[in-house]
CSV table of C-alpha atoms in Angstrom, one decimal:
chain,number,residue,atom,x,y,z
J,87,UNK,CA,-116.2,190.5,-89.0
J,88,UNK,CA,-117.6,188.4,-86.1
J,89,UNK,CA,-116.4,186.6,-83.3
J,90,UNK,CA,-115.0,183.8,-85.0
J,91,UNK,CA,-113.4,186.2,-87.6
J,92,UNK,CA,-112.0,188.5,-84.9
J,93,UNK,CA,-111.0,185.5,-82.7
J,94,UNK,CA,-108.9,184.1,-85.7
J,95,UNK,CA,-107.3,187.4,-86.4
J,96,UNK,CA,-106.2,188.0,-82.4
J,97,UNK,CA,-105.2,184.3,-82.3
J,98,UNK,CA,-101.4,185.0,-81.6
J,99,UNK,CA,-102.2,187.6,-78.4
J,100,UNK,CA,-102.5,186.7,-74.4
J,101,UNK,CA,-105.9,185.7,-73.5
J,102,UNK,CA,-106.9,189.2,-72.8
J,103,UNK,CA,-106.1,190.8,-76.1
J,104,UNK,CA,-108.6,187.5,-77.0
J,105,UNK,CA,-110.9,188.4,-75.0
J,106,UNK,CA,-110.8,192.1,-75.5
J,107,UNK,CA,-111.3,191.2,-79.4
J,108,UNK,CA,-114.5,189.1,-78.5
J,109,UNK,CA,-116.1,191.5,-75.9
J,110,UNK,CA,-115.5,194.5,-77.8
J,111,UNK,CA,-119.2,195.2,-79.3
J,112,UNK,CA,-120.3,195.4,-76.3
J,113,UNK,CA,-118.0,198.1,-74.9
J,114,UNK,CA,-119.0,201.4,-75.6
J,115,UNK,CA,-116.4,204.9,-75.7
J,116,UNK,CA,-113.3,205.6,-76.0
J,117,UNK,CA,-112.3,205.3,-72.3
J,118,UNK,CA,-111.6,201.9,-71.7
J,119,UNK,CA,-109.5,203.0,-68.3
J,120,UNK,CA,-111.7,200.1,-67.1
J,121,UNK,CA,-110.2,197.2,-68.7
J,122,UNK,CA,-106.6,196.2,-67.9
J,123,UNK,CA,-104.3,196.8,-70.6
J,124,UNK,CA,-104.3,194.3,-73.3
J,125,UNK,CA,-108.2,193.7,-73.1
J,126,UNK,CA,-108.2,197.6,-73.5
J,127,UNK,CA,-105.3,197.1,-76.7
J,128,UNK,CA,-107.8,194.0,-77.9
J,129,UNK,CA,-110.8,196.1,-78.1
J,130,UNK,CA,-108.8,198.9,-80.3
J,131,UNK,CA,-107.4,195.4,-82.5
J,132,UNK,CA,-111.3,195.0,-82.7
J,133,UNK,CA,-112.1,198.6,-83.7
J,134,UNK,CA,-109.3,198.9,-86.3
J,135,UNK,CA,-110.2,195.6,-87.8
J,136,UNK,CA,-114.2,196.6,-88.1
J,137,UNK,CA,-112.5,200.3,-89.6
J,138,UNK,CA,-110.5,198.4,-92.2
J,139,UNK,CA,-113.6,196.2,-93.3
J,140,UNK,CA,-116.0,198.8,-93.8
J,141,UNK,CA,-114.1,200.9,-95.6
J,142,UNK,CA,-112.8,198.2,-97.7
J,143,UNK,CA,-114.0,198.3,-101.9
J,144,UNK,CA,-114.9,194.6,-101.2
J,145,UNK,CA,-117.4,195.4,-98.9
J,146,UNK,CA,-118.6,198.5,-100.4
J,147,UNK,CA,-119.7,196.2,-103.3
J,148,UNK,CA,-121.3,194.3,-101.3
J,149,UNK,CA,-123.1,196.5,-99.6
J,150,UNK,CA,-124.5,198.4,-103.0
J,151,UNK,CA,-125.2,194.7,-104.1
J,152,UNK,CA,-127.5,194.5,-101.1
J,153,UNK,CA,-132.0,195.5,-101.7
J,154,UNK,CA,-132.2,198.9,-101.0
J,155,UNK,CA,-134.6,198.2,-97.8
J,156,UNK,CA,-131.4,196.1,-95.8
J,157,UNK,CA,-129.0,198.3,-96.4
J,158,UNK,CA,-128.8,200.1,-93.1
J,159,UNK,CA,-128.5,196.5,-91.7
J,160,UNK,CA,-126.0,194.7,-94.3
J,161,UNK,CA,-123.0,195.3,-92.5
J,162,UNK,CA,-124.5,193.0,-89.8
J,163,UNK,CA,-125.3,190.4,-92.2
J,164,UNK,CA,-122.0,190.1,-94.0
J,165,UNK,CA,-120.3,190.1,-90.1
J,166,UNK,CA,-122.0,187.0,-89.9
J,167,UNK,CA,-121.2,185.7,-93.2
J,168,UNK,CA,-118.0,186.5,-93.1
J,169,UNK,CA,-117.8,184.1,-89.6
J,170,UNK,CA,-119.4,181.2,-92.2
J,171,UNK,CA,-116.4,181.6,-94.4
J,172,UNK,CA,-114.0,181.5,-91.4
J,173,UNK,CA,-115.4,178.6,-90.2
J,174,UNK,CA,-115.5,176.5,-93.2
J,175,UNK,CA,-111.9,177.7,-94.7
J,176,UNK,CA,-109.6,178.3,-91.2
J,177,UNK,CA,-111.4,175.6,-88.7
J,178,UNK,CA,-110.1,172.9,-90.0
J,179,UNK,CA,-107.7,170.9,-87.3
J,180,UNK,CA,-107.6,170.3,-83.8
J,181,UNK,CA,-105.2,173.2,-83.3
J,182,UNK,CA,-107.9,175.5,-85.0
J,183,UNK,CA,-110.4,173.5,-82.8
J,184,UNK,CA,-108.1,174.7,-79.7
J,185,UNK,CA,-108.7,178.0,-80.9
J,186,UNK,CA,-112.6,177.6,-80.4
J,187,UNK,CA,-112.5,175.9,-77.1
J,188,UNK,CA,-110.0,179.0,-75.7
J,189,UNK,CA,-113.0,181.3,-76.4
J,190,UNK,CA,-115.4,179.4,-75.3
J,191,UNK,CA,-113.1,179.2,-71.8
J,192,UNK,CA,-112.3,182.9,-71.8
J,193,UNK,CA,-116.1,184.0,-72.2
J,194,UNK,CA,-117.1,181.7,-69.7
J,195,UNK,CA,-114.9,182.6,-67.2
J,196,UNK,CA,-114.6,186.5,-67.6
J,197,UNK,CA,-117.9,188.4,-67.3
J,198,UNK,CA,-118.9,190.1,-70.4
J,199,UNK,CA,-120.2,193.3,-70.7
J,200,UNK,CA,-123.9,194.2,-70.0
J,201,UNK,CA,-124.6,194.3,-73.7
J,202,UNK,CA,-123.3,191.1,-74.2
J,203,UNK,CA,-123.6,189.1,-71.1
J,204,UNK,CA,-127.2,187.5,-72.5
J,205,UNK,CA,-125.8,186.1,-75.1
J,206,UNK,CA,-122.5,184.9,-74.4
J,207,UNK,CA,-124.0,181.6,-72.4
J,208,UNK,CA,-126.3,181.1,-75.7
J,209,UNK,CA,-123.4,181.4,-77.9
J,210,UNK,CA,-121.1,178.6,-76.1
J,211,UNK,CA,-124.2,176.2,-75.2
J,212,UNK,CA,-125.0,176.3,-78.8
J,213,UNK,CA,-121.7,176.5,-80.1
J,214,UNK,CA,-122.0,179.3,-82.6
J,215,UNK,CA,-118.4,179.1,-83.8
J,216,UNK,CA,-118.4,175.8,-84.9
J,217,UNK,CA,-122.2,176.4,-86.2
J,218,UNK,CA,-121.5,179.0,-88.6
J,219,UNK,CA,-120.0,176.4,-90.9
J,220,UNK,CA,-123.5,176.0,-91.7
J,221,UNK,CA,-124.5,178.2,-94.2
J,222,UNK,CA,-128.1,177.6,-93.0
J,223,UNK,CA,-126.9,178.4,-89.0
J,224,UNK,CA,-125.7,181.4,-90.5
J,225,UNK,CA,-128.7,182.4,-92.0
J,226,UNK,CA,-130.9,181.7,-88.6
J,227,UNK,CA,-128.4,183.5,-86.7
J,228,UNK,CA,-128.9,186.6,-89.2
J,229,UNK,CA,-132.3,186.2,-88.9
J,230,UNK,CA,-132.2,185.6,-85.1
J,231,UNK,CA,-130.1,189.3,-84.6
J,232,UNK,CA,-133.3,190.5,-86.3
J,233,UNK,CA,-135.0,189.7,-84.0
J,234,UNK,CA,-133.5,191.7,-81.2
J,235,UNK,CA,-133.6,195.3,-83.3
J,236,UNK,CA,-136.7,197.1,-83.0
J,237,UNK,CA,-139.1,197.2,-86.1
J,238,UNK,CA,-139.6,195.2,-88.9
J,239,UNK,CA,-136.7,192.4,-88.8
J,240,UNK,CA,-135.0,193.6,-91.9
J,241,UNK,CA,-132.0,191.5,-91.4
J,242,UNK,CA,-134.3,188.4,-92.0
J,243,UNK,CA,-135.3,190.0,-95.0
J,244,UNK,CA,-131.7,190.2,-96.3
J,245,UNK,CA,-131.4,186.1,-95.7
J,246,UNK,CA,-132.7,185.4,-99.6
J,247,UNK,CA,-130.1,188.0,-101.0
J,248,UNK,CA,-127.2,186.1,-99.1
J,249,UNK,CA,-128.4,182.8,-100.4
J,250,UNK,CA,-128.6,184.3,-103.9
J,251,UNK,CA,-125.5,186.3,-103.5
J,252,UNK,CA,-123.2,183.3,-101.7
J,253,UNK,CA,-121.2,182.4,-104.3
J,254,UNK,CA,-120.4,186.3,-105.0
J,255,UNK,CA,-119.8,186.4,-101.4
J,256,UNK,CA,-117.4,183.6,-101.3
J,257,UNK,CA,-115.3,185.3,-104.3
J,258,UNK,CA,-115.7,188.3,-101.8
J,259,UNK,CA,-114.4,186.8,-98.9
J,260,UNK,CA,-111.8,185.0,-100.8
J,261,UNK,CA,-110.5,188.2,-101.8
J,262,UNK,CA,-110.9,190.6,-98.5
J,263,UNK,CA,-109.4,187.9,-96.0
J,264,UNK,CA,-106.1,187.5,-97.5
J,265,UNK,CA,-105.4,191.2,-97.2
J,266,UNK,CA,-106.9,191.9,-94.3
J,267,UNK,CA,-104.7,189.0,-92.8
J,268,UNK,CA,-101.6,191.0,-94.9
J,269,UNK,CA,-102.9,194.5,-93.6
J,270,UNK,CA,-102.8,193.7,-90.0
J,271,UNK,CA,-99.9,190.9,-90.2
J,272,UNK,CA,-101.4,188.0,-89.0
């Protein structure tokens, strides 16, 4: 899961458990003594969420459905994809809209962390989260993570398995996000 997908699924907390969930790739360690309280209990939402995904049998499929080469770097792909699918079946209203524009607000107004503090001004002058509705965003956004890793941009090369994969993908999504809204009683 990405942003939009962690966003969505730590919708009901205080703006700090919000935040905490949208920061929380960025923070490295176990001792988050730095961070008050709920951002501290948002970045453990975060953690448990990403733990529940990847061990998930949905996403082990996907993963051995994945070339060989990309593998390593699938599990960032399908984060991103997964954001496409949250964005075209939960963004639908203004109130979902209200949801966007309260992260936008909270990762404008609250520094992010060093890893992440880059990108966060990119992400809401381009609006990402309303731009991964786009399946073509998406892909340019895989592709554009790429870019950052060193070597070979492998994660570009997994863009023509996600286009020929999407409508396994959707059947995959349609079946991990139910439960994973279930599991963690959202």
């Amino acid at each position: 899961m990405n942003f939009l997908a962690h966003a969505w699924l730590a919708r009901g907390g205080n703006d700090a458990f919000l935040y905490g969930n949208l920061i929380a790739d960025g923070v490295k360690g176990s001792n988050l003594s730095d961070w008050s309280s709920d951002i501290a209990a948002g970045i453990r939402h975060h953690r448990r969420v990403d733990a529940v995904v990847d061990a998930h049998p949905v996403i082990l499929d996907a993963r051995a459905r994945a070339p060989r080469e990309g593998r390593r770097y699938v599990g960032i792909a399908l984060d991103l994809v997964w954001d496409h699918f949250v964005a075209r079946t939960c963004i639908r209203d203004s109130r979902d809209q209200a949801l966007v524009q309260r992260c936008y607000r909270l990762l404008d107004e609250r520094p992010a962390p060093a890893r992440l503090a880059s990108m966060m001004p990119i992400l809401i002058e381009q609006d990402w989260l309303n731009g991964y509705a786009d399946f073509s965003f998406t892909c340019s956004a895989v592709a554009g993570v790429g870019r950052r890793l060193s070597g070979p941009n492998r994660l570009a090369e997994l863009v023509p398995w996600l286009k020929a994969d999407y409508a396994v993908l959707e059947q995959d999504f349609a079946r991990l996000w139910p439960e994973l809204n279930r599991q963690l009683g959202v």
